[in-house]
Amino acid sequence: MSYVPNPRPAGDFRTTYKDDNRLFKTHFETRSALVLLAVVIVAAPFIGNYWLTQLILIGIYAIAAIGLNILVGTTGQISLGHAAFFGFGAFASAWLANSFGVPVLIAMPAAAVLTTAVGMIFGVPAARIKGLYLAIATLASQFILTDFFSRADWFSGGVYGALAERPSIFGFAFDSDLRYFYLVMFWLVVTAVAVTNLLRSRDGRAFVAVRDHYLSAEVMGVNLTKYRILSFGISSFFAGLAGALFGHYLEYVSVEGFTILLSIQFLAMIIIGGLGSVYGAILGAAFILLLPQVMESLTTMAAYVFPAMESGKSYVKQMSIGAAIILFLIFEPEGLIHRWQQIRASWKLFPFSR
Amino acid sequence: MKWELFFQLLINGLIVGMLYGVVAMCFVLIYKSTQVVNFAQGEFLVLGAWVCLALVTNMQLPFFLAFIFTLIFMVAFGIIVQTVILRPLIGEPIISVIMVTIGLSIFMQALMNWIFGNDAKRFPDVFGTTDVINIAGLNVEVAYLLSLVLSVVIMAVFFWFFRFTRHGLAMRATAFDQQIAQSLGISVKQTFAMAWAISAMVSGVAGIVIGIVNSVSNSLAFVGIKVFPAVILGGLDSIVGAVVGGIIVGVLENLAEFADGQYLHLGNLYTIAPFYVLIIILMIKPYGLFGTKDIERI
Amino acid sequence: MKPQIAATGEAMATDTILSVNNIEVVFNEVILVLRGLNLNVQRGKITALLGTNGAGKSTTLKAITNLLASEDGEVTRGSIQYEGEDITEIGPEALVRKGVFLVMEGRGILQDMTVIENLRLGAYSRPKAKLKEEIEEVFRFFPRLKERTGLAGYLSGGEQQMLAIGRAMMAKPKLILMDEPSMGLSPLLVKEVFGIIKRLNRELGISILLVEQNANMALHVADEGYIMENGKIVLDGSAQELMDNEDVKEFYLGGGGERRSFKDIKSYKRRKRWL
Amino acid sequence: QDSVFVGHLVDYTGPTAFVGKAYGPGVYDAIQYVNANGGIDGTQIELTQVDYAYKVPEALAAYKAWAGRGMVAMQGWGTADTEALISFVAKDKIPVYSASYSAHLTDPQGSNPATKKPAPYNFFYGPSYSDTCRALAQWAATDAESKGIENPTFLHAGDNHPYPNAPKEACKSYAEELGMTVAEPVVVPMAPGDFKAQCLTIKESGAQYVYLANLGGSVVALLKSCGTVGVEANYMGNVWAGDYVTIEASQAENMIFPSSTPFYGQDVPGMDLVTEIAESGEFSDGGKPTHHYIRGICSAYYMMDAMKWAKANGGITGENIKKGMYAKQDWVPEGLEGVCLPSTWTDKDHRGLMTVAINQGSYEDGEVKIERIDETTLPRRDDWLGL
Amino acid sequence: MTEPTKMLDVTDISLRFGGVKALTDISFHVDEGEIFSLIGPNGAGKTSMLNCISGRYKPQEGSILFDGKDLLSRSINDRAKIGIGRTFQNLALFSHMSVIDNILVGRHHMMKNNFLTGMLYWVGGAQKEEAAARAEIEDIIDFLEIQHVRNEPAGSLSYGLRKRVELARAIAIKPKLILLDEPMAGMNLEEKEDMARYIIELNEQYGITVVMIEHDMGVVVDISHRVAVLDFGQKIAEGLPEEVVEDEQVKTAYLGIDDFSMDDEKEVG
Ligand SMILES: Nc1ncnc2c1ncn2[C@@H]1O[C@H](COP(=O)(O)OP(=O)(O)OP(=O)(O)O)[C@@H](O)[C@H]1O
Ligand SMILES: Nc1ncnc2c1ncn2[C@@H]1O[C@H](COP(=O)(O)OP(=O)(O)OP(=O)(O)O)[C@@H](O)[C@H]1O
Ligand SMILES: CC(C)C[C@H](N)C(=O)O
Ligand SMILES: [Mg+2]
Ligand SMILES: [Mg+2]
């Protein structure tokens, strides 16, 4: 993460400390975010099913990615097991709803809470292990948890998976994609705001301190073990929430959905979006989700021109995903959000920027 | 206890573990000199195996020649990968670099699927009829035994390389701090290229061995994931640790199979046991068995 | 004082080993740190570069040795010449082979290696070095390093500094750039280190560009000096001239001759400086 | 109405691509062939393929997209995804022709109390995995008797995954019923690797009859590893585990495997049509089609025959196609006589076919030799329905 | 005047790293309100001593009392809570955080909000608390004159400024005792003067007790009340600064035969 000039434009004076600590750095950004949100909400009924599905999935993945960002971007602990927690949330919510008749709308956050507990248990090694060692230990949790899913018939339905109903409340069922979209948007906004809030308050600062210099953070009074494990917990909470939303969206939860590949995709989202940035995670989720589809249409188009491509279409698609990740990291290693910040900075410095 | 089965599994574990050790060394080599964890390691293996197989079956080269050409190819490949993909990321945070190797692995996997197909293909009998040898009642593929010898040799060479040669030292220096290394006149680019070349080459060797034993298929790349526990158990930056970790994982798998098949009947303990043990060992020794502790002075 | 602009290319005397001409350094494409800096190092001399914190001294050294890239910085204007050759674009490793060696701020010790390994790496750029003898030579300069067999990371600060200098000796450079070699050393060692710097210069004939906070010491060993503030040279001259300069006395050496006590310093608005 | 929409799930790149690349084109070529030759009495079939790489979530996503586009029927692939879709397709009334022969798909009304989930809209051509395995167990029992093996042991070797698991219980209880000893199943990953450890367990169990529940590379690797450690057993593959490609790659000896069609080029009346389809299609890269390809053709033709019926009886809708499947007894799609075996579906029993042909294949002198050694027709036992 | 109270009481501390004896039987005490300097050659064990007090190292033997209470049994982060702040020899700032946030971390132990109330921000009281903390640390920022870099990431500051930010962060803990490890290393005279002024003010105005490691004898002699000298992990002298610098042992081990002035060319070389 390199230095980005303070984005406040000239003339944007703050008169109180409260003001200096707002959700968004500039008025312009606050307004843009609100307008964007309003546009999305109003436009949703008219964009067609395909885009609605995409937006729902982007929303769900974004929630999980924001969660992962707390762990990786903010606390500096690399996790290769996020998909397992995502999956746990999905199974747990289905389990609560199916076995105990918990209303789905309640089962979802409840599942997130259960996932938090599981995340903290798997986060315990973080008290002692650091860096890449920890990353590989989380890889272990990925394998251990998916193995658990395929075994625990009582919980997950074993290898056959579990059905997960769409939620409903007072006879209002979230059975159409449009309705489900609003549910996902609700949770996405809640997540984004909550995490932004977290990051500008005491515990969020402690996470960053632990990332930047854990030795001195501890001397400053930050309880290392607590925050290392807590960050696993909070990150798992959002993974679990997103997983539950995902499960009830597909109405079916299957062991296979939560492989290491998905964990890697989550990582890709936050890195491509911009480590440590909440809004970057959303951008990253959109990028990773839309990339294969864009590639799909590009390769389909290419196949018209070079018919030989037809047989290799799916390979080309997969290759281009790999290539996109590589190219992205080479040319924009700080993520999409950094590009945005630079644009913003050059506006601010306009006459002087090069 | 069914001792005979137990011992056969144990021997099997030792031998397979040695091979994991070789692959783990490739990891360690890259890590030690570039601080990169190469998630495409498995794909490197498979690439080596495919190239050698293609040379043997399509070009009808004798195995020995094909082997040599494969090594040359892998060296070139390692250098290209480093130059094109990793060099631009010098100085970026470690996680970006990890991600790039993951991107590389996705890319290579698809490309190899396309070029070589996704079926398993069998190596022609390389060592003629003496394909297996009986050790203490267990039939073992000759290729494995060769790999065993090979791993000892590679290990010794690596050890000597890092401890005593100027380039070995340069690699360690580069890994520690690129700016410092540069200020000492070490070319970071060359050092990295060299590390990747060596690692790719050794991966190629391991890939060929695994290919001979198991038939060549893209799913062999899973060995890449399998050696993670091995690398970590041994300690990320320890050559000796890599081998020991490999052996531990190999033995563990087989003992897990023993316990599972004979007593527990859980199924799949074979694949999952190393991960449980990994976490337990890390809780006791956070830097693996032989990894160097970070110097934490403040 | 009126700022003196250092000699430019044509006016350069033959005994100038290094000349930095009007360079500008930018970090992250936006932060301008050096703003047209000029400076010369004479062959066989010690040149001191003094300046406040953040003036850009370390940046200058990194710009000369081309080490800025890894910090996202770049030289955007001006040129740097070493022995008459333009080295602005040359890679850091090539520069070491040409005989320019930087002893970095914070010493740049390879902590997870032994003393011997650190020293061997000093000679990395000279494949044919006679390692054994040269290491012994370094140990003659720094006897106490010989006893340290553990990892360099566990050496004390002074020992690490000695190791860093020893490593520079191993490279047999013509020009050493030193970034605050006395930082964090005990008074005894500070003297020792400055002594060594002088010996390197006198006995081995190495030209030295010395960045220091300890102006007193630095000007004592140096032949010439530069004072920089805010990315520019604001004053230069022979070491003696600088020591006699009133402003330098006030800001860098402490009072007009008599040392004033730290205890008596009160908050005051500083006098306007060279800027 | 001049076209109807049919979705087609295939795995050309995932873990089951080994056979997926054989079966999928069978379905595809057959439908394109019919389209080119007048369609379903004039109605074209709009076919969309998605390579879901054997991943359930991807299959679900594709299904949802298709259901929204008014799909009338679907050609599916894997057990996991097909079983995951049971309730959805029942609700949406879309018949699914899967390449999963899981017996769980054969009880449309849940008439067997043991059935967990009735599957009214699921069909497949061929005997179920369970029935196939039963037939193999039966064969094993007779084989053991003829060889004078007392108390033969049967063992299931496959991954912990819906597809290998599907016949596990059914086959176990039938083998026991036949007086065989059933050893603890051995878990063998679906991805190929070094399976010597698993083979040692198999060896230790002393099993003479090993049921290979995986397919392709995994089977090849298992046979290879077991050969190395010296397992002496008869290997019985399921329908996907046995074909000439696998036998060639593993250089197997006397591998037993079932089939429900003749092999390509065999002399039966319907083979001409098969050849025509194969030659018209894109499946022509080198090797000759396996029996999976032919089963794919049968699956497509049964669907299209039912569509024909539906068109004549109120239009091609999911519901009518389902009814079309029940319209005839012991039927064979027109033109495929001798290729697809006469099958019967009723609204109470979706076990279309109870006949299992058993083959033995070996790799000898650089060639694959396959011979048919048995053909069994199992009884339609009520307690087997859906299991 | 009454007998001054002992703020810090170090008794027979021994610390070993494997075979290396970093500290051997060190005893000293620091009175409330004192500026106490710890000097000695490089590698003498000064930093290790601070690390024992702030908890980074656990001595094998001995005891440390802080305000009369046992310190060694407390966790590291607890020691901030009871009023021990410190700076580090080799900068240990949170380099990606802004200066303000760096300083706010020092306030961590005094703030009440947890992650839940933090997420709720407006309702949980976090907002109020943040604003209050901000107001308080602004005083520290003013005091140390680092207003102009408030919003810069600490990693991009020059060395001297970083040292100042570190000091600010330590002050934010509201410590009773502050441990300064070479606060003036790498500074020029002018900056040293500023730093000395801050330390004195800290001590006199805010009544914070100071333990300081410093190599600049000018500073040590001028501003400290008492000095202890370590050499090879042992205490070789303790007393008033003027006495200590005259001590023969200290001269040979630390200062050099001559005093700390530095004009004679002969010596150098
Ligand atoms: N990597 C970087 N990114 C952004 N700004 C930087 C970077 N490195 C240095 N700077 C800025 O450049 C200016 C000069 O820094 P430099 O380290 O060269 O100063 P210095 O003269 O060596 O100071 P000191 O005496 O404290 O070491 C400082 O203001 C610093 O903030
Ligand atoms: N974590 C550690 N592991 C091993 N040895 C250590 C460790 N920390 C310090 N030492 C050793 O303890 C001794 C004292 O070190 P310390 O850092 O306390 O010295 P110091 O007095 O602060 O020196 P300086 O003035 O150079 O900072 C040294 O010999 C050092 O090598
Ligand atoms: C070939 C297969 C492994 C897929 C198969 N159709 C199944 O039941 O899953
Ligand atoms: Mg500097
Ligand atoms: Mg110290």
PDB file of C-alpha atoms and ligand atoms in Angstrom, chain B residues 295-298, chain C residues 107 148 151-159 184-186 189, chain E residues 15-18 20-23 39-51 57 89-90 181-182 213 215 230 233 254, ligand 2:
ATOM      1  CA  ILE B 295      14.223 -12.303  14.768  1.00  0.00           C
ATOM      2  CA  GLU B 296      11.884 -10.182  16.808  1.00  0.00           C
ATOM      3  CA  ARG B 297      13.977  -7.448  18.292  1.00  0.00           C
ATOM      4  CA  ILE B 298      12.414  -4.191  19.039  1.00  0.00           C
TER       5      ILE B 298
ATOM      6  CA  ARG C 107      22.838  -0.486   8.466  1.00  0.00           C
ATOM      7  CA  ARG C 148      30.839 -12.905  17.001  1.00  0.00           C
ATOM      8  CA  LEU C 151      23.576 -14.450  13.577  1.00  0.00           C
ATOM      9  CA  ALA C 152      24.186 -10.838  12.730  1.00  0.00           C
ATOM     10  CA  GLY C 153      20.679  -9.973  13.899  1.00  0.00           C
ATOM     11  CA  TYR C 154      21.818 -10.429  17.455  1.00  0.00           C
ATOM     12  CA  LEU C 155      24.774  -8.088  17.237  1.00  0.00           C
ATOM     13  CA  SER C 156      24.576  -4.852  19.105  1.00  0.00           C
ATOM     14  CA  GLY C 157      24.027  -1.675  17.203  1.00  0.00           C
ATOM     15  CA  GLY C 158      27.634  -0.659  17.068  1.00  0.00           C
ATOM     16  CA  GLU C 159      28.750  -4.059  15.978  1.00  0.00           C
ATOM     17  CA  GLY C 184      22.605   4.920  17.811  1.00  0.00           C
ATOM     18  CA  LEU C 185      26.217   4.331  18.714  1.00  0.00           C
ATOM     19  CA  SER C 186      27.799   4.933  22.054  1.00  0.00           C
ATOM     20  CA  LEU C 189      31.966   3.819  19.166  1.00  0.00           C
TER      21      LEU C 189
ATOM     22  CA  LEU E  15      17.978 -12.306  31.446  1.00  0.00           C
ATOM     23  CA  ARG E  16      19.526 -14.910  29.201  1.00  0.00           C
ATOM     24  CA  PHE E  17      19.086 -15.755  25.544  1.00  0.00           C
ATOM     25  CA  GLY E  18      20.337 -19.261  25.207  1.00  0.00           C
ATOM     26  CA  VAL E  20      24.017 -15.086  25.989  1.00  0.00           C
ATOM     27  CA  LYS E  21      23.690 -13.308  29.289  1.00  0.00           C
ATOM     28  CA  ALA E  22      21.986 -10.083  28.334  1.00  0.00           C
ATOM     29  CA  LEU E  23      21.434  -8.921  31.914  1.00  0.00           C
ATOM     30  CA  ILE E  39      23.535   4.473  29.424  1.00  0.00           C
ATOM     31  CA  GLY E  40      26.200   2.068  28.368  1.00  0.00           C
ATOM     32  CA  PRO E  41      27.995   0.695  25.350  1.00  0.00           C
ATOM     33  CA  ASN E  42      26.176  -0.938  22.492  1.00  0.00           C
ATOM     34  CA  GLY E  43      24.980  -4.367  23.411  1.00  0.00           C
ATOM     35  CA  ALA E  44      25.198  -3.656  27.117  1.00  0.00           C
ATOM     36  CA  GLY E  45      21.596  -4.670  27.651  1.00  0.00           C
ATOM     37  CA  LYS E  46      19.839  -1.328  27.905  1.00  0.00           C
ATOM     38  CA  THR E  47      17.114  -2.113  25.438  1.00  0.00           C
ATOM     39  CA  SER E  48      16.748  -5.536  26.977  1.00  0.00           C
ATOM     40  CA  MET E  49      16.175  -3.864  30.331  1.00  0.00           C
ATOM     41  CA  LEU E  50      13.409  -1.701  28.864  1.00  0.00           C
ATOM     42  CA  ASN E  51      11.958  -4.765  27.246  1.00  0.00           C
ATOM     43  CA  TYR E  57      11.145 -10.036  27.425  1.00  0.00           C
ATOM     44  CA  GLN E  89      14.967   2.219  19.324  1.00  0.00           C
ATOM     45  CA  ASN E  90      14.179   1.111  15.800  1.00  0.00           C
ATOM     46  CA  ASP E 181      14.795   4.162  23.838  1.00  0.00           C
ATOM     47  CA  GLU E 182      17.262   6.546  22.212  1.00  0.00           C
ATOM     48  CA  ILE E 213      18.316   5.420  27.030  1.00  0.00           C
ATOM     49  CA  HIS E 215      23.992   7.961  23.796  1.00  0.00           C
ATOM     50  CA  LEU E 230      25.309  -0.878  32.127  1.00  0.00           C
ATOM     51  CA  GLY E 233      24.708  -6.847  31.161  1.00  0.00           C
ATOM     52  CA  TYR E 254      31.715   3.834  27.443  1.00  0.00           C
TER      53      TYR E 254
HETATM   54  N1  LIG F   2      15.876 -11.390  21.195  1.00  0.00           N
HETATM   55  C1  LIG F   2      17.176 -11.606  21.447  1.00  0.00           C
HETATM   56  N2  LIG F   2      17.695 -12.810  21.214  1.00  0.00           N
HETATM   57  C2  LIG F   2      18.999 -13.052  21.451  1.00  0.00           C
HETATM   58  N3  LIG F   2      19.855 -12.147  21.921  1.00  0.00           N
HETATM   59  C3  LIG F   2      19.388 -10.924  22.181  1.00  0.00           C
HETATM   60  C4  LIG F   2      18.032 -10.602  21.943  1.00  0.00           C
HETATM   61  N4  LIG F   2      17.827  -9.317  22.283  1.00  0.00           N
HETATM   62  C5  LIG F   2      19.013  -8.860  22.704  1.00  0.00           C
HETATM   63  N5  LIG F   2      19.976  -9.824  22.646  1.00  0.00           N
HETATM   64  C6  LIG F   2      21.360  -9.698  23.028  1.00  0.00           C
HETATM   65  O1  LIG F   2      21.409  -9.089  24.286  1.00  0.00           O
HETATM   66  C7  LIG F   2      22.483  -8.163  24.357  1.00  0.00           C
HETATM   67  C8  LIG F   2      21.958  -6.814  24.800  1.00  0.00           C
HETATM   68  O2  LIG F   2      21.223  -6.228  23.736  1.00  0.00           O
HETATM   69  P1  LIG F   2      20.479  -4.833  23.853  1.00  0.00           P
HETATM   70  O3  LIG F   2      19.720  -4.640  22.603  1.00  0.00           O
HETATM   71  O4  LIG F   2      19.727  -4.817  25.121  1.00  0.00           O
HETATM   72  O5  LIG F   2      21.666  -3.811  23.904  1.00  0.00           O
HETATM   73  P2  LIG F   2      21.622  -2.232  24.046  1.00  0.00           P
HETATM   74  O6  LIG F   2      22.286  -1.922  25.307  1.00  0.00           O
HETATM   75  O7  LIG F   2      20.268  -1.734  23.833  1.00  0.00           O
HETATM   76  O8  LIG F   2      22.563  -1.815  22.838  1.00  0.00           O
HETATM   77  P3  LIG F   2      22.404  -0.594  21.813  1.00  0.00           P
HETATM   78  O9  LIG F   2      22.910   0.614  22.453  1.00  0.00           O
HETATM   79  O10 LIG F   2      23.263  -0.988  20.667  1.00  0.00           O
HETATM   80  O11 LIG F   2      20.974  -0.530  21.461  1.00  0.00           O
HETATM   81  C9  LIG F   2      23.141  -8.163  23.008  1.00  0.00           C
HETATM   82  O12 LIG F   2      24.307  -8.979  23.063  1.00  0.00           O
HETATM   83  C10 LIG F   2      22.137  -8.785  22.102  1.00  0.00           C
HETATM   84  O13 LIG F   2      22.771  -9.498  21.083  1.00  0.00           O
END
